[in-house]
Protein backbone atom coordinates (compact mmCIF):
# COMPACT_ATOMS: atom_id res chain seq x y z
CA UNK A 1 0.00 0.00 0.00
CA UNK A 2 1.45 3.40 -0.97
CA UNK A 3 1.39 5.65 2.06
CA UNK A 4 0.00 9.19 1.61
CA UNK A 5 1.10 11.81 4.10
CA UNK A 6 -2.37 13.35 4.28
CA UNK A 7 -3.80 10.07 5.65
CA UNK A 8 -1.11 9.57 8.34
CA UNK A 9 -1.43 10.69 11.94
CA UNK A 10 2.25 11.03 12.83
CA UNK A 11 2.16 10.90 16.63
CA UNK A 12 5.22 9.44 18.35
CA UNK A 13 6.08 8.26 21.81
CA UNK A 14 9.20 8.83 23.89
CA UNK A 15 11.94 6.43 25.05
CA UNK A 16 10.46 6.36 28.56
CA UNK A 17 7.04 5.38 27.17
CA UNK A 18 8.63 2.56 25.13
CA UNK A 19 10.49 1.26 28.19
CA UNK A 20 7.19 1.12 30.11
CA UNK A 21 4.97 -0.17 27.27
CA UNK A 22 7.35 -3.02 26.52
CA UNK A 23 8.64 -3.57 30.07
CA UNK A 24 12.20 -3.17 28.74
CA UNK A 25 15.00 -4.07 31.17
CA UNK A 26 18.64 -3.07 30.74
CA UNK A 27 19.25 -6.58 29.40
CA UNK A 28 16.47 -6.16 26.80
CA UNK A 29 17.83 -2.76 25.76
CA UNK A 30 21.28 -4.24 25.20
CA UNK A 31 19.84 -6.51 22.47
CA UNK A 32 19.76 -5.62 18.78
CA UNK A 33 16.32 -4.05 18.39
CA UNK A 34 14.09 -3.69 15.33
CA UNK A 35 11.25 -1.28 16.01
CA UNK A 36 8.66 -1.60 13.25
CA UNK A 37 6.07 1.12 12.51
CA UNK A 38 8.23 3.42 14.61
CA UNK A 39 6.95 6.65 13.04
CA UNK A 40 8.07 9.89 14.68
CA UNK A 41 8.81 8.24 18.05
CA UNK A 42 11.95 9.41 19.86
CA UNK A 43 12.81 5.87 21.02
CA UNK A 44 15.59 5.49 18.45
CA UNK A 45 17.01 9.02 18.92
CA UNK A 46 17.09 8.81 22.72
CA UNK A 47 18.14 5.14 22.80
CA UNK A 48 21.02 5.70 20.37
CA UNK A 49 22.33 8.53 22.59
CA UNK A 50 22.28 6.10 25.49
CA UNK A 51 24.36 3.63 23.44
CA UNK A 52 21.66 1.12 22.41
CA UNK A 53 21.44 -0.50 18.96
CA UNK A 54 18.04 0.32 17.47
CA UNK A 55 16.76 0.22 13.89
CA UNK A 56 13.41 1.87 13.11
CA UNK A 57 11.30 0.90 10.10
CA UNK A 58 8.28 2.76 8.75
CA UNK A 59 6.82 3.67 5.33
CA UNK A 60 6.69 7.24 6.69
CA UNK A 61 10.46 7.52 6.32
CA UNK A 62 10.15 8.28 2.63
CA UNK A 63 9.14 11.80 3.75
CA UNK A 64 11.44 14.51 5.09
CA UNK A 65 11.40 15.62 8.72
CA UNK A 66 9.90 18.96 7.61
CA UNK A 67 7.04 17.14 5.86
CA UNK A 68 6.43 14.83 8.84
CA UNK A 69 6.52 17.72 11.33
CA UNK A 70 4.17 19.88 9.26
CA UNK A 71 1.66 16.98 9.06
CA UNK A 72 1.93 16.66 12.88
CA UNK A 73 1.25 20.42 13.24
CA UNK A 74 -1.83 20.05 11.01
CA UNK A 75 -3.42 17.24 13.03
CA UNK A 76 -2.33 17.65 16.64
CA UNK A 77 -4.99 20.20 17.73
CA UNK A 78 -7.77 17.98 16.42
CA UNK A 79 -6.36 14.85 18.07
CA UNK A 80 -6.09 16.57 21.46
CA UNK A 81 -9.64 17.94 21.02
CA UNK A 82 -10.91 14.39 20.34
CA UNK A 83 -9.15 13.15 23.48
CA UNK A 84 -10.73 15.94 25.56
CA UNK A 85 -14.18 15.10 24.17
CA UNK A 86 -13.93 11.44 25.25
CA UNK A 87 -12.75 11.64 28.90
CA UNK A 88 -13.85 8.08 29.79
CA UNK A 89 -11.52 6.63 27.16
CA UNK A 90 -8.28 7.82 28.81
CA UNK A 91 -6.29 7.20 31.96
CA UNK A 92 -4.01 9.98 33.17
CA UNK A 93 -1.67 8.13 35.53
CA UNK A 94 1.26 8.68 33.17
CA UNK A 95 0.58 11.82 31.13
CA UNK A 96 -1.48 13.59 33.84
CA UNK A 97 -3.51 15.77 31.41
CA UNK A 98 -4.31 16.31 27.73
CA UNK A 99 -2.08 19.40 27.83
CA UNK A 100 0.89 17.35 29.06
CA UNK A 101 0.06 14.58 26.56
CA UNK A 102 0.43 17.15 23.80
CA UNK A 103 3.75 18.36 25.30
CA UNK A 104 5.05 14.76 25.36
CA UNK A 105 4.04 14.20 21.72
CA UNK A 106 5.73 17.51 20.75
CA UNK A 107 8.86 16.50 22.65
CA UNK A 108 8.96 13.10 20.89
CA UNK A 109 8.59 14.50 17.37
CA UNK A 110 11.09 17.32 17.97
CA UNK A 111 13.74 14.90 19.28
CA UNK A 112 12.95 12.55 16.35
CA UNK A 113 13.29 15.38 13.79
CA UNK A 114 16.64 16.52 15.24
CA UNK A 115 18.00 12.98 14.89
CA UNK A 116 16.30 11.96 11.63
CA UNK A 117 18.84 13.03 8.99
CA UNK A 118 21.83 11.64 10.88
CA UNK A 119 19.82 8.50 11.65
CA UNK A 120 19.11 8.01 7.94
CA UNK A 121 22.82 8.34 7.16
CA UNK A 122 23.50 5.68 9.80
CA UNK A 123 20.61 3.48 8.44
CA UNK A 124 18.81 3.72 11.77
CA UNK A 125 15.62 4.87 10.03
CA UNK A 126 14.69 2.72 7.05
CA UNK A 127 11.68 2.76 4.76
CA UNK A 128 9.78 -0.49 5.06
CA UNK A 129 6.29 -1.81 5.51
CA UNK A 130 4.62 -4.86 6.92
CA UNK A 131 3.71 -7.58 6.05
CA UNK A 132 7.18 -7.86 4.50
CA UNK A 133 10.58 -6.90 5.84
CA UNK A 134 13.85 -6.90 3.94
CA UNK A 135 15.94 -8.25 6.83
CA UNK A 136 17.56 -11.67 7.18
CA UNK A 137 16.20 -14.56 9.25
CA UNK A 138 17.03 -13.99 12.96
CA UNK A 139 18.88 -10.74 12.18
CA UNK A 140 17.51 -9.04 15.31
CA UNK A 141 17.19 -10.23 18.88
CA UNK A 142 14.13 -8.14 19.79
CA UNK A 143 11.32 -6.81 17.60
CA UNK A 144 8.89 -4.13 18.80
CA UNK A 145 5.60 -2.88 17.42
CA UNK A 146 4.10 0.10 19.25
CA UNK A 147 0.68 1.44 18.33
CA UNK A 148 0.31 -0.25 14.98
CA UNK A 149 -0.46 -4.00 15.11
CA UNK A 150 -3.78 -4.71 16.91
CA UNK A 151 -4.49 -0.97 17.32
CA UNK A 152 -5.52 -0.69 13.65
CA UNK A 153 -7.56 -3.91 13.60
CA UNK A 154 -10.38 -2.20 11.70
CA UNK A 155 -8.05 -0.96 8.98
CA UNK A 156 -5.86 -4.09 8.64
CA UNK A 157 -7.47 -7.56 8.63
CA UNK A 158 -6.59 -10.76 10.47
CA UNK A 159 -4.46 -12.15 7.62
CA UNK A 160 -2.42 -8.95 7.55
CA UNK A 161 -1.84 -9.25 11.31
CA UNK A 162 -0.90 -12.93 11.17
CA UNK A 163 1.42 -12.46 8.20
CA UNK A 164 3.05 -9.39 9.76
CA UNK A 165 3.67 -11.13 13.08
CA UNK A 166 5.07 -14.23 11.33
CA UNK A 167 7.36 -11.96 9.30
CA UNK A 168 8.58 -10.17 12.41
CA UNK A 169 9.21 -13.57 14.02
CA UNK A 170 11.22 -14.63 10.98
CA UNK A 171 13.52 -11.65 11.53
CA UNK A 172 13.50 -11.39 15.36
CA UNK A 173 14.06 -13.94 18.16
CA UNK A 174 11.44 -12.28 20.30
CA UNK A 175 8.58 -9.92 19.58
CA UNK A 176 6.65 -7.48 21.79
CA UNK A 177 3.45 -5.74 20.74
CA UNK A 178 1.62 -2.90 22.54
CA UNK A 179 -1.25 -2.15 22.94
CA UNK A 180 -3.63 -5.08 22.51
CA UNK A 181 -6.58 -2.71 22.10
CA UNK A 182 -8.09 -1.25 18.95
CA UNK A 183 -8.67 2.46 18.42
CA UNK A 184 -12.12 1.86 20.01
CA UNK A 185 -10.47 0.62 23.23
CA UNK A 186 -11.66 -2.96 22.66
CA UNK A 187 -9.32 -5.95 22.72
CA UNK A 188 -8.32 -6.76 19.16
CA UNK A 189 -10.61 -9.43 17.71
CA UNK A 190 -7.51 -11.10 16.23
CA UNK A 191 -5.54 -11.58 19.44
CA UNK A 192 -6.91 -14.96 20.49
CA UNK A 193 -6.81 -16.49 17.02
CA UNK A 194 -3.23 -15.33 16.47
CA UNK A 195 -1.86 -16.46 19.84
CA UNK A 196 -3.53 -19.88 19.46
CA UNK A 197 -2.10 -20.27 15.97
CA UNK A 198 1.41 -19.27 17.09
CA UNK A 199 1.32 -21.56 20.14
CA UNK A 200 0.33 -24.48 17.89
CA UNK A 201 3.47 -23.72 15.89
CA UNK A 202 5.53 -23.97 19.08
CA UNK A 203 6.01 -20.26 19.82
CA UNK A 204 5.46 -19.02 23.35
CA UNK A 205 2.90 -16.22 23.81
CA UNK A 206 2.52 -14.33 27.05
CA UNK A 207 0.24 -11.40 27.82
CA UNK A 208 1.92 -9.18 30.44
CA UNK A 209 0.62 -6.23 32.44
CA UNK A 210 2.88 -3.19 32.06
CA UNK A 211 3.32 0.11 33.88
CA UNK A 212 2.00 2.28 31.05
CA UNK A 213 -1.54 3.19 30.21
CA UNK A 214 -3.22 5.93 28.21
CA UNK A 215 -6.15 4.16 26.52
CA UNK A 216 -8.45 2.97 29.31
CA UNK A 217 -7.71 -0.72 29.85
CA UNK A 218 -4.64 -0.55 27.60
CA UNK A 219 -1.93 -1.76 29.97
CA UNK A 220 -1.11 -5.12 28.42
CA UNK A 221 1.65 -6.19 26.07
CA UNK A 222 2.01 -9.39 24.04
CA UNK A 223 5.42 -11.03 24.29
CA UNK A 224 6.14 -13.78 21.74
CA UNK A 225 9.24 -15.91 22.08
CA UNK A 226 10.15 -17.76 18.95
CA UNK A 227 10.29 -21.51 18.71
CA UNK A 228 13.95 -21.87 17.69
C1 LIG B 1 0.45 5.61 15.54
S1 LIG B 1 1.97 5.51 14.69
C2 LIG B 1 3.00 4.74 15.92
C3 LIG B 1 4.39 5.35 15.95
C4 LIG B 1 5.31 4.77 17.03
N1 LIG B 1 5.44 3.35 16.93
C5 LIG B 1 4.85 5.13 18.41
O1 LIG B 1 4.20 4.30 19.08
O2 LIG B 1 5.10 6.26 18.83
C6 LIG B 1 1.68 4.19 13.53
C7 LIG B 1 2.77 4.07 12.47
O3 LIG B 1 2.51 2.92 11.66
C8 LIG B 1 3.06 3.21 10.38
N2 LIG B 1 2.56 2.25 9.37
C9 LIG B 1 1.46 2.35 8.60
N3 LIG B 1 1.35 1.25 7.79
C10 LIG B 1 2.42 0.45 8.07
C11 LIG B 1 2.87 -0.82 7.58
N4 LIG B 1 2.19 -1.50 6.65
N5 LIG B 1 4.00 -1.33 8.09
C12 LIG B 1 4.69 -0.67 9.04
N6 LIG B 1 4.31 0.55 9.55
C13 LIG B 1 3.18 1.09 9.08
C14 LIG B 1 2.64 4.65 10.13
O4 LIG B 1 3.42 5.25 9.12
C15 LIG B 1 2.85 5.27 11.52
O5 LIG B 1 4.12 5.87 11.63
CSV table of C-alpha atoms and ligand atoms in Angstrom, one decimal:
chain,number,residue,atom,x,y,z
A,1,UNK,CA,0.0,0.0,0.0
A,2,UNK,CA,1.4,3.4,-1.0
A,3,UNK,CA,1.4,5.6,2.1
A,4,UNK,CA,0.0,9.2,1.6
A,5,UNK,CA,1.1,11.8,4.1
A,6,UNK,CA,-2.4,13.3,4.3
A,7,UNK,CA,-3.8,10.1,5.7
A,8,UNK,CA,-1.1,9.6,8.3
A,9,UNK,CA,-1.4,10.7,11.9
A,10,UNK,CA,2.3,11.0,12.8
A,11,UNK,CA,2.2,10.9,16.6
A,12,UNK,CA,5.2,9.4,18.3
A,13,UNK,CA,6.1,8.3,21.8
A,14,UNK,CA,9.2,8.8,23.9
A,15,UNK,CA,11.9,6.4,25.0
A,16,UNK,CA,10.5,6.4,28.6
A,17,UNK,CA,7.0,5.4,27.2
A,18,UNK,CA,8.6,2.6,25.1
A,19,UNK,CA,10.5,1.3,28.2
A,20,UNK,CA,7.2,1.1,30.1
A,21,UNK,CA,5.0,-0.2,27.3
A,22,UNK,CA,7.4,-3.0,26.5
A,23,UNK,CA,8.6,-3.6,30.1
A,24,UNK,CA,12.2,-3.2,28.7
A,25,UNK,CA,15.0,-4.1,31.2
A,26,UNK,CA,18.6,-3.1,30.7
A,27,UNK,CA,19.2,-6.6,29.4
A,28,UNK,CA,16.5,-6.2,26.8
A,29,UNK,CA,17.8,-2.8,25.8
A,30,UNK,CA,21.3,-4.2,25.2
A,31,UNK,CA,19.8,-6.5,22.5
A,32,UNK,CA,19.8,-5.6,18.8
A,33,UNK,CA,16.3,-4.1,18.4
A,34,UNK,CA,14.1,-3.7,15.3
A,35,UNK,CA,11.3,-1.3,16.0
A,36,UNK,CA,8.7,-1.6,13.3
A,37,UNK,CA,6.1,1.1,12.5
A,38,UNK,CA,8.2,3.4,14.6
A,39,UNK,CA,6.9,6.7,13.0
A,40,UNK,CA,8.1,9.9,14.7
A,41,UNK,CA,8.8,8.2,18.0
A,42,UNK,CA,12.0,9.4,19.9
A,43,UNK,CA,12.8,5.9,21.0
A,44,UNK,CA,15.6,5.5,18.4
A,45,UNK,CA,17.0,9.0,18.9
A,46,UNK,CA,17.1,8.8,22.7
A,47,UNK,CA,18.1,5.1,22.8
A,48,UNK,CA,21.0,5.7,20.4
A,49,UNK,CA,22.3,8.5,22.6
A,50,UNK,CA,22.3,6.1,25.5
A,51,UNK,CA,24.4,3.6,23.4
A,52,UNK,CA,21.7,1.1,22.4
A,53,UNK,CA,21.4,-0.5,19.0
A,54,UNK,CA,18.0,0.3,17.5
A,55,UNK,CA,16.8,0.2,13.9
A,56,UNK,CA,13.4,1.9,13.1
A,57,UNK,CA,11.3,0.9,10.1
A,58,UNK,CA,8.3,2.8,8.7
A,59,UNK,CA,6.8,3.7,5.3
A,60,UNK,CA,6.7,7.2,6.7
A,61,UNK,CA,10.5,7.5,6.3
A,62,UNK,CA,10.2,8.3,2.6
A,63,UNK,CA,9.1,11.8,3.8
A,64,UNK,CA,11.4,14.5,5.1
A,65,UNK,CA,11.4,15.6,8.7
A,66,UNK,CA,9.9,19.0,7.6
A,67,UNK,CA,7.0,17.1,5.9
A,68,UNK,CA,6.4,14.8,8.8
A,69,UNK,CA,6.5,17.7,11.3
A,70,UNK,CA,4.2,19.9,9.3
A,71,UNK,CA,1.7,17.0,9.1
A,72,UNK,CA,1.9,16.7,12.9
A,73,UNK,CA,1.3,20.4,13.2
A,74,UNK,CA,-1.8,20.1,11.0
A,75,UNK,CA,-3.4,17.2,13.0
A,76,UNK,CA,-2.3,17.7,16.6
A,77,UNK,CA,-5.0,20.2,17.7
A,78,UNK,CA,-7.8,18.0,16.4
A,79,UNK,CA,-6.4,14.8,18.1
A,80,UNK,CA,-6.1,16.6,21.5
A,81,UNK,CA,-9.6,17.9,21.0
A,82,UNK,CA,-10.9,14.4,20.3
A,83,UNK,CA,-9.2,13.2,23.5
A,84,UNK,CA,-10.7,15.9,25.6
A,85,UNK,CA,-14.2,15.1,24.2
A,86,UNK,CA,-13.9,11.4,25.2
A,87,UNK,CA,-12.8,11.6,28.9
A,88,UNK,CA,-13.9,8.1,29.8
A,89,UNK,CA,-11.5,6.6,27.2
A,90,UNK,CA,-8.3,7.8,28.8
A,91,UNK,CA,-6.3,7.2,32.0
A,92,UNK,CA,-4.0,10.0,33.2
A,93,UNK,CA,-1.7,8.1,35.5
A,94,UNK,CA,1.3,8.7,33.2
A,95,UNK,CA,0.6,11.8,31.1
A,96,UNK,CA,-1.5,13.6,33.8
A,97,UNK,CA,-3.5,15.8,31.4
A,98,UNK,CA,-4.3,16.3,27.7
A,99,UNK,CA,-2.1,19.4,27.8
A,100,UNK,CA,0.9,17.3,29.1
A,101,UNK,CA,0.1,14.6,26.6
A,102,UNK,CA,0.4,17.1,23.8
A,103,UNK,CA,3.7,18.4,25.3
A,104,UNK,CA,5.0,14.8,25.4
A,105,UNK,CA,4.0,14.2,21.7
A,106,UNK,CA,5.7,17.5,20.8
A,107,UNK,CA,8.9,16.5,22.6
A,108,UNK,CA,9.0,13.1,20.9
A,109,UNK,CA,8.6,14.5,17.4
A,110,UNK,CA,11.1,17.3,18.0
A,111,UNK,CA,13.7,14.9,19.3
A,112,UNK,CA,13.0,12.5,16.4
A,113,UNK,CA,13.3,15.4,13.8
A,114,UNK,CA,16.6,16.5,15.2
A,115,UNK,CA,18.0,13.0,14.9
A,116,UNK,CA,16.3,12.0,11.6
A,117,UNK,CA,18.8,13.0,9.0
A,118,UNK,CA,21.8,11.6,10.9
A,119,UNK,CA,19.8,8.5,11.6
A,120,UNK,CA,19.1,8.0,7.9
A,121,UNK,CA,22.8,8.3,7.2
A,122,UNK,CA,23.5,5.7,9.8
A,123,UNK,CA,20.6,3.5,8.4
A,124,UNK,CA,18.8,3.7,11.8
A,125,UNK,CA,15.6,4.9,10.0
A,126,UNK,CA,14.7,2.7,7.0
A,127,UNK,CA,11.7,2.8,4.8
A,128,UNK,CA,9.8,-0.5,5.1
A,129,UNK,CA,6.3,-1.8,5.5
A,130,UNK,CA,4.6,-4.9,6.9
A,131,UNK,CA,3.7,-7.6,6.0
A,132,UNK,CA,7.2,-7.9,4.5
A,133,UNK,CA,10.6,-6.9,5.8
A,134,UNK,CA,13.9,-6.9,3.9
A,135,UNK,CA,15.9,-8.3,6.8
A,136,UNK,CA,17.6,-11.7,7.2
A,137,UNK,CA,16.2,-14.6,9.3
A,138,UNK,CA,17.0,-14.0,13.0
A,139,UNK,CA,18.9,-10.7,12.2
A,140,UNK,CA,17.5,-9.0,15.3
A,141,UNK,CA,17.2,-10.2,18.9
A,142,UNK,CA,14.1,-8.1,19.8
A,143,UNK,CA,11.3,-6.8,17.6
A,144,UNK,CA,8.9,-4.1,18.8
A,145,UNK,CA,5.6,-2.9,17.4
A,146,UNK,CA,4.1,0.1,19.2
A,147,UNK,CA,0.7,1.4,18.3
A,148,UNK,CA,0.3,-0.3,15.0
A,149,UNK,CA,-0.5,-4.0,15.1
A,150,UNK,CA,-3.8,-4.7,16.9
A,151,UNK,CA,-4.5,-1.0,17.3
A,152,UNK,CA,-5.5,-0.7,13.7
A,153,UNK,CA,-7.6,-3.9,13.6
A,154,UNK,CA,-10.4,-2.2,11.7
A,155,UNK,CA,-8.1,-1.0,9.0
A,156,UNK,CA,-5.9,-4.1,8.6
A,157,UNK,CA,-7.5,-7.6,8.6
A,158,UNK,CA,-6.6,-10.8,10.5
A,159,UNK,CA,-4.5,-12.1,7.6
A,160,UNK,CA,-2.4,-9.0,7.5
A,161,UNK,CA,-1.8,-9.2,11.3
A,162,UNK,CA,-0.9,-12.9,11.2
A,163,UNK,CA,1.4,-12.5,8.2
A,164,UNK,CA,3.1,-9.4,9.8
A,165,UNK,CA,3.7,-11.1,13.1
A,166,UNK,CA,5.1,-14.2,11.3
A,167,UNK,CA,7.4,-12.0,9.3
A,168,UNK,CA,8.6,-10.2,12.4
A,169,UNK,CA,9.2,-13.6,14.0
A,170,UNK,CA,11.2,-14.6,11.0
A,171,UNK,CA,13.5,-11.7,11.5
A,172,UNK,CA,13.5,-11.4,15.4
A,173,UNK,CA,14.1,-13.9,18.2
A,174,UNK,CA,11.4,-12.3,20.3
A,175,UNK,CA,8.6,-9.9,19.6
A,176,UNK,CA,6.7,-7.5,21.8
A,177,UNK,CA,3.5,-5.7,20.7
A,178,UNK,CA,1.6,-2.9,22.5
A,179,UNK,CA,-1.2,-2.1,22.9
A,180,UNK,CA,-3.6,-5.1,22.5
A,181,UNK,CA,-6.6,-2.7,22.1
A,182,UNK,CA,-8.1,-1.3,19.0
A,183,UNK,CA,-8.7,2.5,18.4
A,184,UNK,CA,-12.1,1.9,20.0
A,185,UNK,CA,-10.5,0.6,23.2
A,186,UNK,CA,-11.7,-3.0,22.7
A,187,UNK,CA,-9.3,-6.0,22.7
A,188,UNK,CA,-8.3,-6.8,19.2
A,189,UNK,CA,-10.6,-9.4,17.7
A,190,UNK,CA,-7.5,-11.1,16.2
A,191,UNK,CA,-5.5,-11.6,19.4
A,192,UNK,CA,-6.9,-15.0,20.5
A,193,UNK,CA,-6.8,-16.5,17.0
A,194,UNK,CA,-3.2,-15.3,16.5
A,195,UNK,CA,-1.9,-16.5,19.8
A,196,UNK,CA,-3.5,-19.9,19.5
A,197,UNK,CA,-2.1,-20.3,16.0
A,198,UNK,CA,1.4,-19.3,17.1
A,199,UNK,CA,1.3,-21.6,20.1
A,200,UNK,CA,0.3,-24.5,17.9
A,201,UNK,CA,3.5,-23.7,15.9
A,202,UNK,CA,5.5,-24.0,19.1
A,203,UNK,CA,6.0,-20.3,19.8
A,204,UNK,CA,5.5,-19.0,23.3
A,205,UNK,CA,2.9,-16.2,23.8
A,206,UNK,CA,2.5,-14.3,27.0
A,207,UNK,CA,0.2,-11.4,27.8
A,208,UNK,CA,1.9,-9.2,30.4
A,209,UNK,CA,0.6,-6.2,32.4
A,210,UNK,CA,2.9,-3.2,32.1
A,211,UNK,CA,3.3,0.1,33.9
A,212,UNK,CA,2.0,2.3,31.0
A,213,UNK,CA,-1.5,3.2,30.2
A,214,UNK,CA,-3.2,5.9,28.2
A,215,UNK,CA,-6.1,4.2,26.5
A,216,UNK,CA,-8.5,3.0,29.3
A,217,UNK,CA,-7.7,-0.7,29.8
A,218,UNK,CA,-4.6,-0.5,27.6
A,219,UNK,CA,-1.9,-1.8,30.0
A,220,UNK,CA,-1.1,-5.1,28.4
A,221,UNK,CA,1.6,-6.2,26.1
A,222,UNK,CA,2.0,-9.4,24.0
A,223,UNK,CA,5.4,-11.0,24.3
A,224,UNK,CA,6.1,-13.8,21.7
A,225,UNK,CA,9.2,-15.9,22.1
A,226,UNK,CA,10.1,-17.8,18.9
A,227,UNK,CA,10.3,-21.5,18.7
A,228,UNK,CA,13.9,-21.9,17.7
B,1,LIG,C1,0.4,5.6,15.5
B,1,LIG,S1,2.0,5.5,14.7
B,1,LIG,C2,3.0,4.7,15.9
B,1,LIG,C3,4.4,5.4,16.0
B,1,LIG,C4,5.3,4.8,17.0
B,1,LIG,N1,5.4,3.3,16.9
B,1,LIG,C5,4.8,5.1,18.4
B,1,LIG,O1,4.2,4.3,19.1
B,1,LIG,O2,5.1,6.3,18.8
B,1,LIG,C6,1.7,4.2,13.5
B,1,LIG,C7,2.8,4.1,12.5
B,1,LIG,O3,2.5,2.9,11.7
B,1,LIG,C8,3.1,3.2,10.4
B,1,LIG,N2,2.6,2.2,9.4
B,1,LIG,C9,1.5,2.3,8.6
B,1,LIG,N3,1.3,1.3,7.8
B,1,LIG,C10,2.4,0.5,8.1
B,1,LIG,C11,2.9,-0.8,7.6
B,1,LIG,N4,2.2,-1.5,6.6
B,1,LIG,N5,4.0,-1.3,8.1
B,1,LIG,C12,4.7,-0.7,9.0
B,1,LIG,N6,4.3,0.5,9.5
B,1,LIG,C13,3.2,1.1,9.1
B,1,LIG,C14,2.6,4.6,10.1
B,1,LIG,O4,3.4,5.2,9.1
B,1,LIG,C15,2.8,5.3,11.5
B,1,LIG,O5,4.1,5.9,11.6
